[in-house]
């Protein structure tokens, strides 16, 4: 697999996420607050920093339809929990791609926690639109809360098609405004990338999870500053302030795409 070269903007993006992952690895406060926000939908083993919950894992299992020995790509894998969990559940190999070298290292360090060998789970630095993976590499692909938007989204979807084998499926999470969507309907996005839209399922509980989480970040501001540092706490509080007003109009979905067989 070739090593992709990150653009200047991707390098800046990577540096920000390196700092975030390093700070969160030193403390359990982030995972504790996610657990409170998700309640009994929280899959503790994943140590999630996204909307990955038990309902999403169940949807992915049913939509991917993978067989033992297949190859799965986790695009924007973060610290690897979702891809590792699915690899173990399906009996497949997983390749995780993330722009953050810190996340890639944390994911690599977690492989044995999921009773997998290093041969079955590989994590590499790469971008969403330039993974460095060969053509027709994977039987399945996932992308949780890392798909991007606008022109970034188009490039990512073209890369998804390229790395999927004919007939392979991708399961991605997505959100848009109910009142002022900025992207085309999923059927058109899929068609423009050379993919087929198999399913688009709303996740009506997801905006409420984010609202609870943002409220907890604000409530635990002092602890966040103490355990993660002022810079990371400020970033989280700014995210909560910026995103909360739009949650009432947020339509969250899990989307299944397939590369045509012919």
XYZ file of C-alpha atoms in Angstrom, residues 65-219:
155
model
C -23.299 -8.681 4.945
C -19.635 -9.663 5.112
C -18.193 -13.176 5.150
C -15.359 -14.622 7.181
C -12.010 -13.721 5.661
C -13.299 -10.632 3.827
C -11.549 -7.256 4.094
C -13.138 -4.215 5.753
C -11.941 -0.594 5.548
C -12.652 1.803 8.415
C -12.360 5.256 6.848
C -11.718 8.006 9.392
C -11.173 5.241 11.930
C -10.107 7.391 14.876
C -8.868 5.125 17.661
C -10.244 2.093 15.858
C -12.964 0.735 18.111
C -15.764 0.390 15.558
C -13.641 -1.303 12.903
C -12.017 -3.639 15.417
C -15.380 -4.632 16.890
C -16.809 -5.387 13.442
C -13.679 -7.297 12.381
C -14.013 -9.550 15.393
C -17.784 -9.959 14.947
C -17.526 -10.868 11.251
C -14.234 -12.758 11.381
C -12.726 -10.388 8.788
C -9.577 -8.289 8.404
C -9.771 -4.520 8.952
C -7.660 -1.701 7.556
C -8.190 1.612 9.312
C -7.329 4.937 7.706
C -7.124 8.214 9.596
C -5.413 11.552 9.078
C -4.204 11.553 12.705
C -1.017 9.626 13.410
C -1.853 9.714 17.126
C -5.211 8.029 16.464
C -3.538 5.422 14.235
C -1.079 4.555 17.004
C -3.830 4.306 19.632
C -5.845 2.064 17.295
C -2.808 -0.153 16.695
C -2.249 -0.427 20.442
C -5.879 -1.597 20.870
C -5.745 -4.530 18.432
C -5.027 -7.192 21.053
C -7.828 -5.844 23.294
C -10.224 -7.200 20.641
C -8.467 -10.592 20.470
C -7.213 -9.878 16.964
C -3.760 -10.411 15.502
C -1.700 -7.672 13.890
C -2.194 -9.494 10.576
C -5.962 -8.997 10.830
C -5.936 -5.334 11.848
C -3.756 -2.667 10.239
C -4.012 1.081 10.760
C -2.398 3.673 8.501
C -2.266 7.429 8.069
C -4.203 8.654 5.046
C -6.983 11.020 4.054
C -10.593 10.330 3.178
C -10.056 11.073 -0.506
C -6.538 9.584 -0.755
C -6.309 6.427 1.333
C -3.305 4.928 -0.429
C -5.182 1.632 -0.740
C -5.196 -0.418 -3.963
C -8.136 -0.456 -6.361
C -10.913 -2.934 -5.482
C -9.268 -3.608 -2.122
C -12.203 -4.193 0.221
C -15.435 -6.147 0.459
C -16.894 -3.553 2.840
C -16.248 -0.067 4.171
C -17.504 2.022 7.076
C -17.207 5.731 7.798
C -18.618 6.992 11.098
C -19.030 10.767 11.461
C -16.052 11.433 9.159
C -17.505 11.758 5.678
C -16.968 15.473 5.127
C -19.188 17.820 3.150
C -19.313 19.726 -0.130
C -16.474 19.011 -2.545
C -14.706 17.003 0.179
C -17.718 14.669 0.258
C -17.582 14.093 -3.506
C -13.899 13.177 -3.412
C -14.441 10.830 -0.493
C -17.288 9.013 -2.226
C -15.210 8.542 -5.368
C -12.456 7.060 -3.213
C -14.996 4.782 -1.527
C -16.034 3.436 -4.927
C -12.420 2.958 -6.002
C -11.375 0.881 -2.993
C -14.540 -1.259 -2.910
C -14.703 -4.476 -4.865
C -17.620 -4.746 -7.322
C -20.667 -5.597 -5.218
C -19.010 -4.320 -2.040
C -20.977 -2.140 0.384
C -20.187 0.988 2.361
C -22.097 2.048 5.463
C -21.678 5.708 6.415
C -23.261 8.097 8.874
C -24.557 11.401 7.592
C -26.532 14.410 8.728
C -28.226 17.387 7.100
C -30.534 20.222 7.970
C -34.233 19.428 7.636
C -34.981 23.009 6.613
C -31.983 24.028 4.490
C -30.033 21.012 3.190
C -26.705 21.980 1.647
C -26.110 18.737 -0.238
C -28.021 16.873 -2.936
C -30.234 13.902 -1.966
C -28.274 10.740 -1.281
C -29.476 9.022 -4.451
C -27.868 11.764 -6.534
C -24.668 11.840 -4.469
C -24.329 8.085 -4.897
C -25.004 8.203 -8.637
C -22.431 10.945 -9.200
C -19.805 8.796 -7.462
C -20.720 5.665 -9.417
C -22.429 4.022 -6.453
C -25.928 2.708 -5.769
C -28.017 3.838 -2.808
C -29.353 0.735 -1.054
C -30.779 2.263 2.113
C -31.055 5.519 4.038
C -32.311 5.049 7.596
C -32.962 7.951 9.933
C -31.438 7.876 13.424
C -34.022 9.994 15.271
C -32.343 9.569 18.668
C -28.934 10.853 17.495
C -29.505 14.646 17.811
C -30.733 14.119 21.366
C -27.543 12.247 22.222
C -25.440 15.160 21.010
C -27.590 17.628 22.962
C -27.098 15.643 26.186
C -23.378 15.347 25.518
C -22.922 19.061 24.851
C -24.848 19.889 28.011
C -22.538 17.587 29.956
C -19.452 19.222 28.472
C -20.730 22.579 29.696
C -21.675 21.179 33.107
